[in-house]
XYZ file of N, CA and C in Angstrom:
222
model
N 0.853 -1.183 0.001
C 0.002 -0.004 -0.001
C 0.890 1.254 0.004
N 0.607 2.166 -0.909
C 1.393 3.398 -0.895
C 0.808 4.387 0.130
N 1.494 5.497 0.301
C 1.111 6.474 1.323
C -0.278 7.042 1.078
N -0.612 7.330 -0.178
C -1.928 7.900 -0.506
C -3.044 6.916 -0.174
N -2.836 5.653 -0.531
C -3.817 4.611 -0.218
C -3.961 4.439 1.280
N -2.849 4.424 1.972
C -2.864 4.261 3.438
C -3.659 5.366 4.102
N -3.449 6.597 3.671
C -4.190 7.740 4.234
C -5.692 7.616 3.966
N -6.042 7.159 2.751
C -7.451 6.985 2.420
C -8.091 5.937 3.340
N -7.431 4.783 3.521
C -7.987 3.744 4.379
C -8.059 4.174 5.842
N -7.131 5.012 6.270
C -7.187 5.524 7.650
C -8.387 6.478 7.796
N -8.623 7.308 6.798
C -9.772 8.233 6.850
C -11.083 7.463 6.766
N -11.136 6.476 5.895
C -12.331 5.656 5.759
C -12.633 4.922 7.079
N -11.610 4.342 7.666
C -11.797 3.648 8.948
C -12.277 4.574 10.049
N -11.696 5.755 10.115
C -12.104 6.743 11.129
C -13.561 7.152 10.923
N -13.955 7.278 9.661
C -15.353 7.647 9.346
C -16.299 6.528 9.795
N -15.956 5.287 9.495
C -16.788 4.154 9.897
C -16.927 4.118 11.417
N -15.809 4.287 12.092
C -15.836 4.246 13.563
C -16.704 5.389 14.130
N -16.539 6.581 13.567
C -17.320 7.736 14.011
C -18.822 7.488 13.820
N -19.190 7.039 12.627
C -20.616 6.788 12.358
C -21.175 5.677 13.235
N -20.388 4.657 13.491
C -20.818 3.563 14.386
C -21.041 4.075 15.795
N -20.083 4.859 16.279
C -20.177 5.408 17.645
C -21.350 6.384 17.773
N -21.611 7.160 16.731
C -22.738 8.086 16.749
C -24.082 7.340 16.912
N -24.115 6.107 16.404
C -25.317 5.265 16.571
C -25.325 4.557 17.915
N -24.242 4.699 18.670
C -24.184 4.096 19.985
C -24.025 2.570 19.970
N -23.384 2.056 18.938
C -23.225 0.621 18.784
C -21.760 0.255 19.058
N -21.569 -0.738 19.948
C -20.202 -1.160 20.215
C -19.681 -1.981 19.043
N -18.341 -2.082 18.976
C -17.692 -2.751 17.852
C -18.118 -4.209 17.686
N -18.206 -4.937 18.787
C -18.536 -6.345 18.749
C -19.954 -6.559 18.186
N -20.913 -5.781 18.681
C -22.305 -5.916 18.211
C -22.440 -5.510 16.746
N -21.743 -4.439 16.379
C -21.827 -3.970 14.996
C -21.252 -5.013 14.037
N -20.115 -5.560 14.396
C -19.486 -6.606 13.557
C -20.444 -7.792 13.406
N -21.060 -8.205 14.496
C -22.004 -9.314 14.455
C -23.184 -8.990 13.532
N -23.755 -7.793 13.700
C -24.889 -7.377 12.877
C -24.532 -7.319 11.385
N -23.296 -6.939 11.094
C -22.846 -6.834 9.696
C -22.338 -8.155 9.146
N -22.290 -9.161 9.984
C -21.781 -10.478 9.603
C -20.328 -10.433 9.128
N -19.532 -9.672 9.872
C -18.084 -9.665 9.667
C -17.400 -9.904 10.988
N -16.158 -10.265 10.979
C -15.438 -10.514 12.200
C -15.110 -9.234 12.957
N -15.094 -9.317 14.286
C -14.761 -8.139 15.086
C -13.312 -7.682 14.804
N -12.417 -8.629 14.665
C -11.040 -8.281 14.367
C -10.938 -7.600 13.010
N -11.717 -8.079 12.049
C -11.732 -7.452 10.733
C -12.223 -6.028 10.840
N -13.287 -5.803 11.591
C -13.816 -4.443 11.776
C -12.787 -3.552 12.453
N -12.107 -4.084 13.462
C -11.040 -3.349 14.150
C -9.964 -2.924 13.136
N -9.555 -3.844 12.287
C -8.509 -3.547 11.305
C -8.976 -2.481 10.298
N -10.231 -2.556 9.902
C -10.800 -1.566 8.966
C -10.846 -0.199 9.658
N -11.389 -0.147 10.876
C -11.536 1.140 11.574
C -10.185 1.789 11.871
N -9.152 1.013 11.944
C -7.822 1.560 12.216
C -6.973 1.720 10.959
N -7.597 1.549 9.785
C -6.910 1.769 8.538
C -5.775 0.807 8.234
N -5.862 -0.382 8.770
C -4.784 -1.348 8.626
C -5.027 -2.405 7.562
N -6.123 -2.262 6.822
C -6.449 -3.254 5.794
C -7.223 -2.605 4.661
N -7.238 -3.282 3.539
C -7.990 -2.846 2.368
C -9.255 -3.709 2.320
N -10.380 -3.177 2.787
C -11.604 -3.995 2.857
C -12.158 -4.319 1.465
N -12.731 -5.496 1.359
C -13.368 -5.925 0.115
C -14.680 -5.142 -0.070
N -15.125 -5.074 -1.310
C -16.359 -4.347 -1.611
C -17.545 -4.937 -0.853
N -17.659 -6.249 -0.797
C -18.779 -6.875 -0.093
C -18.780 -6.470 1.381
N -17.610 -6.394 1.972
C -17.512 -5.966 3.391
C -17.974 -4.520 3.538
N -17.580 -3.664 2.625
C -18.016 -2.260 2.687
C -19.517 -2.136 2.489
N -20.093 -2.985 1.652
C -21.552 -2.977 1.460
C -22.233 -3.385 2.754
N -21.729 -4.400 3.420
C -22.303 -4.834 4.709
C -22.223 -3.727 5.746
N -21.071 -3.041 5.782
C -20.902 -1.936 6.740
C -21.838 -0.787 6.411
N -21.961 -0.420 5.135
C -22.845 0.688 4.785
C -24.298 0.332 5.100
N -24.695 -0.910 4.895
C -26.030 -1.358 5.264
C -26.219 -1.253 6.769
N -25.216 -1.669 7.521
C -25.286 -1.601 8.974
C -25.401 -0.178 9.502
N -24.769 0.741 8.800
C -24.812 2.161 9.170
C -26.017 2.864 8.564
N -26.755 2.141 7.725
C -27.950 2.687 7.047
C -27.622 3.906 6.195
N -26.506 3.790 5.462
C -26.137 4.852 4.499
C -25.736 4.162 3.198
N -25.720 4.919 2.125
C -25.343 4.342 0.834
C -23.835 4.079 0.802
N -23.441 3.165 -0.036
C -22.027 2.896 -0.209
C -21.300 4.121 -0.731
N -21.991 4.901 -1.583
C -21.414 6.144 -2.087
C -21.096 7.105 -0.939
N -22.021 7.249 -0.048
C -21.826 8.167 1.095
C -20.694 7.651 1.988
N -20.620 6.365 2.159
C -19.579 5.773 3.013
C -18.191 6.066 2.425
N -18.062 5.942 1.123
C -16.759 6.082 0.468
C -16.354 7.540 0.230
N -17.273 8.472 0.478
C -16.969 9.908 0.313
C -16.051 10.359 1.432
N -14.816 10.611 1.089
C -13.833 11.064 2.091
C -13.364 12.454 1.707
N -13.360 13.362 2.682
C -12.899 14.745 2.403
C -11.398 14.808 2.378
């Protein structure tokens, strides 16, 4: 992963974490509801992995936002 990609994944992860926390959902429950592993969610929220599209779709559904809105990073 190059520096630009790393920064994008860090921003995306921070956005997912912020939106999840705004809904008052803990990481373990959210991961379960999205049918992904808690460790995987942790890695995504901390920008340490490149999530697959299907995983991002599950997360956007769990957050009740469109995939487009989820991927919009300032």
